[in-house]
Short mmCIF file of C-alpha atoms in Angstrom, two decimals:
data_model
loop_
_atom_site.label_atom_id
_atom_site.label_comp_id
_atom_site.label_asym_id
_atom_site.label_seq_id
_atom_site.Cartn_x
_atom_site.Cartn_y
_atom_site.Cartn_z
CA UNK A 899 8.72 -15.69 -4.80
CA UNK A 900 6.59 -17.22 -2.31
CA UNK A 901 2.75 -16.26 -1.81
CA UNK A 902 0.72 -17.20 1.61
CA UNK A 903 -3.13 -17.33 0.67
CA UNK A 904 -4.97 -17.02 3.56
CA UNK A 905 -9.33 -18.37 3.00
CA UNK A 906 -11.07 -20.36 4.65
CA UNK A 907 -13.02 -20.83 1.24
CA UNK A 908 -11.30 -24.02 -0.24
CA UNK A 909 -12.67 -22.98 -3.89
CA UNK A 910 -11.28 -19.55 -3.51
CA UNK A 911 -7.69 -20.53 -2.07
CA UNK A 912 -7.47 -23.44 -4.81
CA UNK A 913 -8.31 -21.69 -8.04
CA UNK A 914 -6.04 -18.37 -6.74
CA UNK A 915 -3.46 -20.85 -6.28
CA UNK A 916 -3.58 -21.97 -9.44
CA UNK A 917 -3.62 -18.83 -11.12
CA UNK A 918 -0.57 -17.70 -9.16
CA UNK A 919 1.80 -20.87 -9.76
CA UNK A 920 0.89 -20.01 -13.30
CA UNK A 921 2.91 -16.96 -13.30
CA UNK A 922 5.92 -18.89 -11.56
CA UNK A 923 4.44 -18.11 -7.68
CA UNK A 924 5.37 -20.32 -4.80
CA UNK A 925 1.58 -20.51 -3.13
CA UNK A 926 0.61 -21.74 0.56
CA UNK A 927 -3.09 -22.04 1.68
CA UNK A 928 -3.48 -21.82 5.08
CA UNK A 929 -7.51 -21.38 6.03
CA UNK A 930 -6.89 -20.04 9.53
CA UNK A 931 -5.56 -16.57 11.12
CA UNK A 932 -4.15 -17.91 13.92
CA UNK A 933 -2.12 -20.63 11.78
CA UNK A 934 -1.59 -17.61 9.13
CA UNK A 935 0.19 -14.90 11.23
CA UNK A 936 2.41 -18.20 13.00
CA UNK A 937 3.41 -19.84 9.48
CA UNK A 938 4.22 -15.82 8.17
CA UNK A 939 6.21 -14.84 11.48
CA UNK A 940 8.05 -18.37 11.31
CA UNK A 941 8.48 -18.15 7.88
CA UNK A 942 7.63 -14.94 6.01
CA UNK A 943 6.42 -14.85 2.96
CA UNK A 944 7.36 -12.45 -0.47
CA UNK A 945 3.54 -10.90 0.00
CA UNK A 946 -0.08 -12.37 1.84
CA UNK A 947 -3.03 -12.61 0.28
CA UNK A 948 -5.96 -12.37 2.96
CA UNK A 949 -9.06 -12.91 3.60
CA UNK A 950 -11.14 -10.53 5.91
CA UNK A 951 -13.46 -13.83 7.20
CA UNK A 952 -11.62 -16.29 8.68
CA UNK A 953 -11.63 -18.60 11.94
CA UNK A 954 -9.95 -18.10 14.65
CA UNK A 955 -9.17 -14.36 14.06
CA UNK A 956 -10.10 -12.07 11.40
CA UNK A 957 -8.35 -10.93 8.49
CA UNK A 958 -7.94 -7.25 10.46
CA UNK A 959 -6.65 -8.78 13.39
CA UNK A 960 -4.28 -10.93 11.49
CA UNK A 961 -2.88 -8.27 9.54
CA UNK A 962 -2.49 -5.83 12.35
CA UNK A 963 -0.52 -8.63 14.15
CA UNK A 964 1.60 -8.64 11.12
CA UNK A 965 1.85 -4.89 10.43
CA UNK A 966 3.12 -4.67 14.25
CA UNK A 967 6.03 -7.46 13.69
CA UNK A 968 6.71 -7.48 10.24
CA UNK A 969 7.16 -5.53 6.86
CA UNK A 970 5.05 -8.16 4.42
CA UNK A 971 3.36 -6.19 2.16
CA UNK A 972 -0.64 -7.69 2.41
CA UNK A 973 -3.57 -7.82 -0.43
CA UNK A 974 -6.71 -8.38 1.21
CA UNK A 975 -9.79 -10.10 -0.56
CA UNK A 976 -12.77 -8.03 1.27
CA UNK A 977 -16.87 -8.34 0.05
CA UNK A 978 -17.96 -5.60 -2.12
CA UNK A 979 -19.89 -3.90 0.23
CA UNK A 980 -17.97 -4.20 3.44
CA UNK A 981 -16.37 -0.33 2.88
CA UNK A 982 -15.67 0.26 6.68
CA UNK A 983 -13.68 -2.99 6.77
CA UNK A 984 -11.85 -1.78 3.90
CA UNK A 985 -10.90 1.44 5.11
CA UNK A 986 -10.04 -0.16 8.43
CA UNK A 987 -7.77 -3.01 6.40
CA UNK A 988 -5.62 -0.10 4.61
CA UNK A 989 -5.32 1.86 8.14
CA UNK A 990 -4.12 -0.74 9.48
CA UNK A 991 -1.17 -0.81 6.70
CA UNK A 992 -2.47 -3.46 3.71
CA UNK A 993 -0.99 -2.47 0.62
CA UNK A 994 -4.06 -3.19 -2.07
CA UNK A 995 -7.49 -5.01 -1.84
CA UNK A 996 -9.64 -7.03 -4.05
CA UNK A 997 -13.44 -6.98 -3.63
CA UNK A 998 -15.02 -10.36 -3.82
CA UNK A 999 -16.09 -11.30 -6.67
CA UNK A 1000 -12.92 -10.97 -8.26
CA UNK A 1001 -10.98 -11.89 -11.34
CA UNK A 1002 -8.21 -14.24 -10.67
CA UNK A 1003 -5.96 -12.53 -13.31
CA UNK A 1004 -6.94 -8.97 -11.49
CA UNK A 1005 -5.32 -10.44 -8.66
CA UNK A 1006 -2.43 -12.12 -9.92
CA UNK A 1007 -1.78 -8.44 -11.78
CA UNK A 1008 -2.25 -6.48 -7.93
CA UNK A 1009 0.04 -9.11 -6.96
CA UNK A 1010 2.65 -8.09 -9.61
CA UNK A 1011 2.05 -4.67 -9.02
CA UNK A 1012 2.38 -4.65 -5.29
CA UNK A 1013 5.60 -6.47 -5.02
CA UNK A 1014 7.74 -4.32 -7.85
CA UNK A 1015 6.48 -1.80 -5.55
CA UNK A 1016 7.96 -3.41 -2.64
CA UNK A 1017 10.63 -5.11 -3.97
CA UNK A 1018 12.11 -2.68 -6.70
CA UNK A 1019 13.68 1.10 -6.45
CA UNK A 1020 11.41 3.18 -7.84
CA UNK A 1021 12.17 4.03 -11.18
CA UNK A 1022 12.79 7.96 -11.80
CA UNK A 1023 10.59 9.99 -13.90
CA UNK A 1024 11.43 9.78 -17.86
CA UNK A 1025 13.21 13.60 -17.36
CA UNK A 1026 15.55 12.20 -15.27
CA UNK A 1027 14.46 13.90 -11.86
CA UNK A 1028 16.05 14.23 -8.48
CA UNK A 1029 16.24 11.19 -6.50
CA UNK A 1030 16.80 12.72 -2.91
CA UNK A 1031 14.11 15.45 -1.72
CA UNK A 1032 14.24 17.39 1.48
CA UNK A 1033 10.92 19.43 3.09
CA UNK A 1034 12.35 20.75 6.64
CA UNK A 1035 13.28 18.11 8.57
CA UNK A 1036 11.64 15.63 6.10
CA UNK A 1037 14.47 13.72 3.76
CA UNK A 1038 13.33 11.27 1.06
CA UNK A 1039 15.77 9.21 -0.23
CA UNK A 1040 14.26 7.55 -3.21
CA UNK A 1041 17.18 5.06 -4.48
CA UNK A 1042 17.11 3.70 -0.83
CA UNK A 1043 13.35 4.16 -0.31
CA UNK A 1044 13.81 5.46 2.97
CA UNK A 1045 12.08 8.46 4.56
CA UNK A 1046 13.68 10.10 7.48
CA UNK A 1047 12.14 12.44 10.10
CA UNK A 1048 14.42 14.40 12.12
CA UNK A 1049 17.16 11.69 11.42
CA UNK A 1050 14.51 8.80 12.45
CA UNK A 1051 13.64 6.26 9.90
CA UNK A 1052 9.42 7.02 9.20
CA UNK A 1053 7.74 3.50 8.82
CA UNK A 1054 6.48 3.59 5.58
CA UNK A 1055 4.36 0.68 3.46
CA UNK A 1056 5.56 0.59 -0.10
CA UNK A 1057 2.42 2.47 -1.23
CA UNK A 1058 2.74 5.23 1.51
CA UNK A 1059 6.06 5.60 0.16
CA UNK A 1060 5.24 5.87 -3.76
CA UNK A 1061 2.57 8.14 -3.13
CA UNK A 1062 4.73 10.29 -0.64
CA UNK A 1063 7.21 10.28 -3.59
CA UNK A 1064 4.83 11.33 -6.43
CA UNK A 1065 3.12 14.12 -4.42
CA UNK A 1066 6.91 15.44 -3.33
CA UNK A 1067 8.00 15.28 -7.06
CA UNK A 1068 5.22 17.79 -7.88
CA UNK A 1069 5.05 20.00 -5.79
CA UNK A 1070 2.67 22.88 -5.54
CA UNK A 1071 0.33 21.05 -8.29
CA UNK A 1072 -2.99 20.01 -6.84
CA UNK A 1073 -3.96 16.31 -7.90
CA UNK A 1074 -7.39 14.36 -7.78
CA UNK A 1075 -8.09 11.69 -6.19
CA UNK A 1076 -8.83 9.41 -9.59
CA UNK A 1077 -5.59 11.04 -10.52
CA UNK A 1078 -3.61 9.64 -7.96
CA UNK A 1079 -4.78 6.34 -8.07
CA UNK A 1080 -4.18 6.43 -11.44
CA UNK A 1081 -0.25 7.70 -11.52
CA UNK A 1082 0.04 5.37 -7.84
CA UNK A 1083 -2.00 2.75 -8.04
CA UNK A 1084 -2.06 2.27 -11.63
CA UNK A 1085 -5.67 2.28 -12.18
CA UNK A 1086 -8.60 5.26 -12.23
CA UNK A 1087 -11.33 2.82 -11.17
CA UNK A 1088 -10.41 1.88 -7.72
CA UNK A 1089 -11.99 2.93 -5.01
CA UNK A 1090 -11.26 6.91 -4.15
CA UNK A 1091 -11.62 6.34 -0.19
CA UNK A 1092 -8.01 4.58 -0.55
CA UNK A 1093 -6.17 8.34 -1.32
CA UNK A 1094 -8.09 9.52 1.95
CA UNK A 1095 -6.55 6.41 3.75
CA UNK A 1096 -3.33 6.96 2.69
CA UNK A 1097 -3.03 10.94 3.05
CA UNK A 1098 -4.42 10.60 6.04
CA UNK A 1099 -1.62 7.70 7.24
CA UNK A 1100 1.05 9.70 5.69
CA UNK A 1101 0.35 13.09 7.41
CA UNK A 1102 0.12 11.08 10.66
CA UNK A 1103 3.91 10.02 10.20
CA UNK A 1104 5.11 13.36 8.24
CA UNK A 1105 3.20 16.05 9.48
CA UNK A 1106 4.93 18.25 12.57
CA UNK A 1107 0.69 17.84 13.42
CA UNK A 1108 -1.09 15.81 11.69
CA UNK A 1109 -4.75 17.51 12.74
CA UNK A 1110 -3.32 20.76 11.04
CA UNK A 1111 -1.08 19.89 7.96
CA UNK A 1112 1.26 21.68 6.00
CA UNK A 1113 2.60 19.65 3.98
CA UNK A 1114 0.11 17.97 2.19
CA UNK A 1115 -2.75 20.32 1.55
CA UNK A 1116 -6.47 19.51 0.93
CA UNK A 1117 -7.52 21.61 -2.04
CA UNK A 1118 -11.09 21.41 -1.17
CA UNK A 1119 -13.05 20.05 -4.12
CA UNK A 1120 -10.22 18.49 -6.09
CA UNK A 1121 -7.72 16.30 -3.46
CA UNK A 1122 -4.50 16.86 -2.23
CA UNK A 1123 -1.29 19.41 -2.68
CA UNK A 1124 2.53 18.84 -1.25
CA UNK A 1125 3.20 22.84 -0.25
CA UNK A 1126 6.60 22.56 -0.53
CA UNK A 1127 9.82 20.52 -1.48
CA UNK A 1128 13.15 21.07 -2.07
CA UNK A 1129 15.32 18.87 -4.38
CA UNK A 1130 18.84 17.46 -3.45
CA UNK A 1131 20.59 16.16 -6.29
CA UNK A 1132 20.49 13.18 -8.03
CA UNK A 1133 23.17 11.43 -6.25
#
């Protein structure tokens, strides 16, 4: 699999490049956004790691570029305390983020984590649960990782899609926010403002209005609650 790192920090780019052809990665440094969304449109990579600071256009504008044309999934590499830019990265569709300073190995495991995600059917639960799942005029294919809206394909990121899945395969069961980073994300220490990203993102493609939903319910205090589902079968 092939990795674009996008830094204009030579250090950075160089020792994440090492770590990743470590674990059997493909890796291309490019240290410009301009250069970064061209080589990725002309050639697209397996997954983009990006920096938010970078010449010629930002890391935001580079992946909203991308987001618009293509389905790479993105990991960005932010500062610690640059929150807004954050929240504005995962709006805009990035699949994970890495605060700077990081640990290479974090990153090589995000990578990992990001592209089974992306790559691989999501696995069913260990009792052997439905794999289609209808709300209304929702249908959520799971083998196919597909969600369709009245018959039209919703344009979902790989983690829009797991979490969609996870809330619709419990329904009526309120979860925390730390709790669904934990069973979605795979870790309780990230940062909580992610779920709000992504619930919000999700009701904006699944909701019949996203301003008032009902399907995915705040439970004020605790996080989130999918009202309603209705199993298929298990194809």
């Amino acid at each position: 699999m092939r990795i674009l790192v996008v830094d204009d920090d030579s250090n950075v780019s160089e020792v994440v490049a090492r770590y990743l052809r470590r674990e059997g990665f493909e890796v291309e440094i490019v240290a410009d956004g301009r250069v970064a969304v061209d080589r990725a449109l002309a050639d697209p990579p397996d997954l983009i790691v990006l920096d938010l600071m970078l010449p010629g256009i930002d890391g935001l504008e580079v992946c909203r570029r991308l987001r618009a044309l293509a389905p790479v999934p993105v990991i960005m590499l932010t500062a610690r305390g640059d929150e807004s830019d954050r929240v504005i990265g995962l709006e805009l569709g990035a699949d994970d983020y890495v605060a700077k300073p990081f640990s290479p190995k974090e990153l090589v495991a995000r990578v990992r984590a990001v592209l089974r995600r992306a790559k691989g059917p999501l696995a069913p639960p260990p009792s052997s649960g439905p794999l289609v799942f209808e709300d209304g005029d929702l249908r959520v294919d799971v083998a196919a990782r597909q969600a369709r809206l009245r018959d039209d394909v919703v344009p979902l990121t790989a983690r829009e899609f797991e979490l969609l899945v996870f809330l619709m395969r419990h329904p009526q069961e309120a979860f925390r926010r730390e709790d669904l980073l934990q069973h979605v994300w795979g870790s309780r220490h990230g940062d909580t403002s992610t779920i709000t990203v992504h619930v919000r993102r999700l009701r904006e493609k699944v909701e019949p209005e996203p301003s008032n939903p009902t399907r995915i319910a705040t439970v004020w205090g605790v996080g989130y609650r999918w009202e309603g589902v209705a199993p298929v079968g298990s194809r």
